[in-house]
Coordinates of C-alpha atoms in Angstrom, one line a residue:
S1 CA -1.1 -20.5 4.4
D2 CA 0.5 -22.0 1.3
M3 CA -1.7 -25.1 1.1
N4 CA -2.8 -24.8 -2.5
V5 CA -6.4 -24.2 -1.4
I6 CA -8.8 -23.4 -4.3
G7 CA -12.1 -21.6 -4.1
T8 CA -13.9 -18.7 -2.4
V9 CA -14.4 -17.8 1.3
P10 CA -17.7 -19.3 2.5
S11 CA -20.2 -16.9 4.0
E12 CA -20.5 -19.2 7.0
I13 CA -17.1 -17.9 8.2
G14 CA -19.1 -15.0 9.7
A15 CA -20.3 -17.2 12.5
L16 CA -16.8 -17.5 13.9
N17 CA -17.3 -14.5 16.2
N18 CA -14.2 -15.2 18.3
L19 CA -11.8 -15.5 15.4
R20 CA -8.7 -13.4 16.0
N21 CA -6.1 -14.7 13.5
L22 CA -6.7 -15.8 10.0
S23 CA -4.0 -16.5 7.4
M24 CA -4.9 -17.7 4.0
S25 CA -1.9 -16.4 2.1
T26 CA -0.3 -18.1 -0.9
N27 CA -3.2 -20.2 -2.1
R28 CA -5.4 -20.1 -5.2
M29 CA -8.5 -18.5 -3.5
G30 CA -10.4 -15.7 -5.1
G31 CA -13.7 -14.0 -5.6
I32 CA -15.2 -11.4 -3.3
L33 CA -14.8 -11.5 0.5
P34 CA -18.3 -12.2 1.9
E35 CA -20.2 -9.4 3.7
S36 CA -20.7 -11.8 6.7
M37 CA -17.0 -11.2 7.6
S38 CA -17.9 -7.7 8.7
G39 CA -19.0 -9.0 12.1
L40 CA -15.6 -10.6 12.9
S41 CA -14.8 -7.7 15.2
N42 CA -12.2 -9.6 17.3
M43 CA -9.9 -10.0 14.3
E44 CA -6.3 -9.0 15.1
Y45 CA -4.3 -10.6 12.3
F46 CA -5.6 -11.0 8.7
D47 CA -3.4 -12.2 5.8
I48 CA -4.8 -13.2 2.4
G49 CA -1.8 -12.2 0.4
V50 CA -0.9 -13.9 -2.9
N51 CA -4.3 -15.1 -4.0
R52 CA -6.9 -13.9 -6.6
F53 CA -9.4 -11.9 -4.6
I54 CA -11.1 -9.1 -6.5
S55 CA -13.4 -6.1 -6.1
N56 CA -12.8 -3.0 -3.9
V57 CA -11.2 -3.2 -0.5
P58 CA -14.2 -3.7 1.8
E59 CA -15.5 -0.7 3.7
W60 CA -16.4 -3.1 6.6
F61 CA -12.8 -3.6 7.5
G62 CA -13.4 -0.5 9.6
N63 CA -15.4 -2.7 12.0
W64 CA -12.3 -4.7 12.9
T65 CA -11.2 -2.2 15.6
N66 CA -8.7 -4.6 17.1
L67 CA -6.9 -5.3 13.8
S68 CA -3.1 -4.8 14.0
W69 CA -2.0 -6.7 10.9
L70 CA -3.5 -6.5 7.4
S71 CA -2.0 -8.1 4.3
L72 CA -3.9 -7.9 1.0
N73 CA -0.8 -8.0 -1.2
H74 CA -0.7 -9.7 -4.6
N75 CA -4.4 -9.9 -5.4
D76 CA -6.7 -8.0 -7.7
F77 CA -8.3 -5.5 -5.4
S78 CA -9.1 -2.3 -7.3
G79 CA -10.6 1.2 -6.8
E80 CA -10.0 3.7 -4.1
L81 CA -9.1 2.9 -0.5
P82 CA -12.0 3.3 1.9
T83 CA -11.4 5.9 4.6
S84 CA -12.8 3.5 7.2
L85 CA -9.5 1.6 6.9
F86 CA -7.7 4.5 8.5
G87 CA -9.8 4.5 11.6
L88 CA -8.0 1.3 12.7
T89 CA -5.6 3.1 15.0
G90 CA -4.0 -0.1 16.3
L91 CA -2.7 -1.1 12.8
R92 CA 1.0 -1.9 12.8
N93 CA 1.2 -3.5 9.3
M94 CA -0.6 -2.6 6.1
N95 CA 0.5 -4.5 3.0
L96 CA -1.3 -3.6 -0.2
E97 CA 1.4 -4.3 -2.7
Y98 CA 0.7 -5.6 -6.2
N99 CA -3.0 -4.8 -6.6
E100 CA -4.9 -2.4 -8.9
L101 CA -5.7 0.3 -6.4
S102 CA -6.0 3.8 -7.6
G103 CA -7.0 7.3 -6.6
S104 CA -5.8 9.7 -3.9
F105 CA -4.4 8.1 -0.8
P106 CA -6.7 9.1 2.1
V107 CA -5.3 11.9 4.3
E108 CA -6.7 10.0 7.3
I109 CA -3.5 7.9 7.1
S110 CA -2.0 10.4 9.6
S111 CA -4.2 8.9 12.3
L112 CA -2.3 5.6 12.1
T113 CA 0.5 6.6 14.5
N114 CA 1.3 3.0 15.5
L115 CA 1.9 1.9 11.9
E116 CA 5.3 0.3 11.4
Y117 CA 5.0 -1.3 7.9
L118 CA 3.4 0.4 5.0
M119 CA 3.8 -1.2 1.6
V120 CA 1.8 -0.2 -1.5
E121 CA 4.2 -1.1 -4.3
Q122 CA 2.8 -1.5 -7.8
N123 CA -0.5 0.3 -7.7
G124 CA -1.9 3.5 -9.1
L125 CA -2.1 5.5 -5.8
E126 CA -1.4 9.2 -5.7
G127 CA -0.9 12.0 -3.3
P128 CA 1.9 14.1 -1.6
L129 CA 4.7 12.4 0.2
S130 CA 4.0 14.6 3.2
L131 CA 0.9 12.4 3.9
F132 CA 3.2 10.1 5.6
G133 CA 5.3 12.7 7.5
E134 CA 3.6 12.2 10.9
L135 CA 3.9 8.4 10.9
T136 CA 7.0 8.4 13.1
S137 CA 6.7 4.7 14.1
L138 CA 7.3 3.6 10.4
R139 CA 10.1 1.2 9.9
V140 CA 9.2 0.2 6.3
L141 CA 7.8 2.6 3.7
N142 CA 7.6 1.1 0.2
L143 CA 5.9 3.3 -2.4
F144 CA 7.5 1.8 -5.5
S145 CA 5.7 2.4 -8.8
N146 CA 2.8 4.6 -7.9
D147 CA 2.0 8.3 -8.6
F148 CA 3.1 10.0 -5.3
E149 CA 4.6 13.5 -5.7
G150 CA 6.4 16.1 -3.7
N151 CA 9.8 16.1 -2.1
L152 CA 11.6 14.2 0.7
S153 CA 11.5 17.2 3.1
G154 CA 8.0 16.2 4.1
I155 CA 9.2 12.9 5.6
V156 CA 12.5 13.9 7.3
D157 CA 11.1 13.1 10.7
L158 CA 10.6 9.4 10.0
V159 CA 13.8 8.6 11.9
N160 CA 12.9 5.0 12.6
L161 CA 12.8 4.0 8.9
E162 CA 14.8 0.8 8.0
S163 CA 13.6 0.5 4.4
F164 CA 12.6 3.2 2.0
K165 CA 11.7 2.5 -1.6
V166 CA 10.3 5.4 -3.7
S167 CA 11.2 4.4 -7.3
G168 CA 8.8 5.1 -10.1
N169 CA 7.0 8.1 -8.6
G170 CA 6.9 11.8 -9.3
V171 CA 9.2 12.7 -6.4
T172 CA 11.3 15.9 -6.9
G173 CA 13.8 18.0 -5.1
S174 CA 17.0 17.0 -3.4
I175 CA 17.9 14.4 -0.8
P176 CA 17.8 16.2 2.5
S177 CA 20.9 16.0 4.7
E178 CA 18.4 15.3 7.6
F179 CA 17.9 11.8 6.2
G180 CA 21.2 11.1 7.9
R181 CA 19.2 11.0 11.1
M182 CA 17.7 7.7 9.9
T183 CA 20.4 5.7 11.5
N184 CA 18.5 2.4 11.3
M185 CA 18.2 2.6 7.5
M186 CA 19.2 -0.6 5.7
F187 CA 17.5 -0.3 2.3
F188 CA 17.4 2.9 0.3
V189 CA 16.1 2.6 -3.3
A190 CA 15.3 5.5 -5.5
A191 CA 15.0 5.2 -9.3
D192 CA 13.1 6.8 -12.1
T193 CA 12.5 9.9 -10.0
S194 CA 13.3 13.6 -10.5
F195 CA 15.7 14.0 -7.7
E196 CA 18.3 16.6 -8.2
G197 CA 21.3 18.1 -6.3
S198 CA 24.1 16.1 -4.8
I199 CA 24.3 13.2 -2.4
P200 CA 24.7 14.8 1.1
P201 CA 27.7 13.5 3.0
A202 CA 25.5 13.3 6.1
L203 CA 23.5 10.6 4.4
F204 CA 26.3 8.0 4.5
D205 CA 27.6 9.4 7.7
G206 CA 24.3 8.6 9.4
M207 CA 23.1 5.5 7.6
R208 CA 25.9 3.3 8.6
K209 CA 23.7 0.2 8.7
L210 CA 22.9 0.4 5.0
I211 CA 22.8 -3.0 3.2
E212 CA 21.4 -1.9 -0.1
F213 CA 21.7 1.6 -1.8
E214 CA 20.3 2.2 -5.2
L215 CA 20.2 5.5 -7.0
Y216 CA 19.5 5.4 -10.8
S217 CA 17.8 7.3 -13.5
T218 CA 17.6 10.6 -11.6
E219 CA 19.0 14.1 -12.0
I220 CA 21.4 13.6 -9.0
S221 CA 24.8 15.1 -9.7
G222 CA 28.1 15.9 -7.9
E223 CA 30.7 13.6 -6.3
I224 CA 30.3 10.4 -4.4
P225 CA 30.9 11.4 -0.7
T226 CA 34.0 9.9 0.8
E227 CA 31.8 9.0 3.7
I228 CA 30.7 6.0 1.7
G229 CA 33.6 4.2 3.4
Y230 CA 31.5 4.2 6.6
L231 CA 29.1 1.7 5.1
E232 CA 30.7 -1.5 6.4
S233 CA 27.5 -3.5 6.1
L234 CA 26.8 -2.5 2.5
V235 CA 26.1 -5.5 0.2
G236 CA 24.7 -3.8 -2.9
C237 CA 25.5 -0.4 -4.3
I238 CA 24.1 0.9 -7.6
F239 CA 24.6 4.2 -9.3
V240 CA 23.2 4.2 -12.9
N241 CA 22.2 6.9 -15.3
I242 CA 23.0 9.8 -13.1
N243 CA 25.3 12.8 -13.5
L244 CA 28.1 12.2 -11.1
S245 CA 31.4 13.9 -11.4
G246 CA 34.8 13.4 -9.9
T247 CA 36.6 10.1 -9.2
I248 CA 35.6 6.9 -7.5
P249 CA 36.7 7.6 -3.9
T250 CA 39.5 5.4 -2.5
E251 CA 37.3 4.8 0.5
V252 CA 35.4 2.2 -1.4
G253 CA 38.2 -0.2 -0.4
L254 CA 36.7 -0.2 3.1
L255 CA 33.5 -1.8 1.8
T256 CA 34.6 -5.4 2.6
S257 CA 31.0 -6.7 2.7
L258 CA 30.1 -5.4 -0.7
V259 CA 29.0 -8.1 -3.2
A260 CA 27.8 -5.9 -6.1
L261 CA 29.1 -2.5 -7.3
E262 CA 27.4 -1.1 -10.3
M263 CA 28.3 2.3 -11.7
Q264 CA 27.0 2.7 -15.3
N265 CA 26.7 5.9 -17.3
T266 CA 27.5 8.2 -14.3
G267 CA 30.2 10.4 -15.8
C268 CA 32.8 9.4 -13.2
T269 CA 36.4 10.3 -14.2
G270 CA 39.9 9.5 -13.1
T271 CA 41.6 6.2 -12.6
L272 CA 40.3 3.1 -11.0
P273 CA 41.5 3.1 -7.4
T274 CA 43.8 0.3 -6.4
E275 CA 41.7 0.0 -3.2
L276 CA 39.1 -1.9 -5.2
G277 CA 41.4 -4.9 -4.5
R278 CA 40.4 -4.8 -0.8
M279 CA 36.7 -5.5 -1.5
V280 CA 37.1 -9.1 -0.7
S281 CA 33.4 -10.0 -1.0
L282 CA 33.0 -8.4 -4.4
A283 CA 31.3 -10.7 -7.0
W284 CA 29.9 -8.2 -9.5
L285 CA 31.8 -5.1 -10.7
T286 CA 30.2 -3.0 -13.4
L287 CA 31.7 0.3 -14.4
S288 CA 30.5 0.7 -17.9
N289 CA 30.1 3.9 -19.9
N290 CA 32.0 6.4 -17.8
D291 CA 35.0 8.5 -18.4
L292 CA 37.6 6.4 -16.6
Q293 CA 41.2 6.4 -17.7
G294 CA 44.5 4.7 -16.9
T295 CA 45.0 1.0 -16.5
I296 CA 43.1 -1.8 -14.8
P297 CA 44.5 -2.2 -11.3
I298 CA 46.4 -5.4 -10.9
E299 CA 44.9 -5.6 -7.4
L300 CA 41.7 -6.9 -8.9
E301 CA 43.5 -10.2 -9.1
Q302 CA 43.1 -10.5 -5.3
L303 CA 39.3 -10.7 -5.6
N304 CA 38.7 -14.4 -5.6
N305 CA 34.9 -14.1 -5.5
L306 CA 34.6 -12.1 -8.7
E307 CA 32.0 -13.6 -11.1
K308 CA 31.3 -10.6 -13.4
V309 CA 33.5 -7.7 -14.5
I310 CA 32.2 -5.2 -17.0
I311 CA 34.2 -2.1 -17.6
K312 CA 33.4 -1.4 -21.3
G313 CA 32.6 2.0 -22.7
N314 CA 35.6 3.7 -21.2
P315 CA 37.8 4.6 -24.2
K316 CA 40.5 6.3 -22.2
L317 CA 41.4 3.0 -20.4
T318 CA 44.6 1.5 -21.8
G319 CA 47.2 -1.1 -21.0
T320 CA 46.9 -4.8 -20.5
T321 CA 44.5 -6.8 -18.2
A322 CA 46.4 -8.3 -15.3
P323 CA 47.1 -11.9 -16.3
D324 CA 45.7 -13.5 -13.2
L325 CA 42.4 -11.7 -13.7
C326 CA 41.7 -14.1 -16.6
N327 CA 42.3 -17.0 -14.2
L328 CA 39.5 -15.9 -11.8
Q329 CA 36.3 -17.8 -11.9
T330 CA 34.5 -15.1 -13.8
Y331 CA 31.7 -16.1 -16.2
E332 CA 31.6 -12.7 -17.8
L333 CA 34.6 -10.4 -18.4
E334 CA 34.1 -7.3 -20.6
I335 CA 36.6 -4.5 -20.7
S336 CA 37.0 -1.6 -23.1
S337 CA 38.6 -2.7 -26.4
F338 CA 41.5 -0.3 -25.9
V339 CA 42.7 -2.6 -23.2
D340 CA 44.5 -5.8 -24.2
C341 CA 42.4 -8.5 -22.7
P342 CA 42.8 -12.0 -24.4
C343 CA 40.1 -13.6 -22.2
C344 CA 37.4 -11.0 -22.5
T345 CA 34.0 -11.8 -23.9
N346 CA 31.8 -9.6 -26.2
R347 CA 34.6 -7.2 -27.2
E348 CA 33.2 -3.8 -28.2
N349 CA 34.1 -2.2 -31.5
Q350 CA 37.0 0.2 -31.2
N351 CA 35.7 2.4 -34.0

């Protein structure tokens, strides 16, 4: 891997009958995989990610009955996935990200009950989410930017999930409270979907290992559950272009590991909680285009790691920026023009 190798795979590779592990990732290889490789039936680990291979995913992969790890990511494979691929019942990893695959995802995926990692980001694959509902060994399910449809109720039994990314699909419905049973979840990313309803409190109550939570450009509404305070490991939290109501819960002050908090165009109301000053790891704070009011809490002066503060687009904010906030090592400080802030950059027009 990563040896800057250029060229194609020679057909003579088919003579290596005992080959079990082959990694050619991150090179400049390309072309079509030779048919002679179909006889490498002892293959257990195969990784050709980040190259320039083309054509359809070979049907003869189905001959590799011992295969447990398959990585074809970041190539130029196209067309539909062969059903033979889903007869490899020992597969634990299938990485098909960043190709040009299309068509319906084969229903035979349900037979891969040992699968732990399924990543198909940035393709043109389609099908109902329920296709994956029986893959209870899954730890990572990345469907980002495809054409999958349906709602999350079809995958509520995937209780071993650690990472779930479903942005850019035709997913509808609400976030089921049963997702709170996914107690190992660390990364939850859902954007550009048709989710609706509110964020169930059980979600944060159960997912206490969350590191990254992103919810933007959906129809989600309602208040942020106070249970967000349970997320002691949370590093990044993004709410953008959704229809939240109510105030920012004071429990955010318990998020001492949080580095980035972004809440833009959410409709949040009320005052900025003074508890923001307890978020000692916070570097990025973006609260633009909401309906916040009152003054900027002086407690923000305590956040020595702040690099970026943007609270513009909140015309009901008033008062004066705390003097010491200007002394922090921020490279970007933008606050509504109705607040006196002598050190702010890119002041918005008050009119």
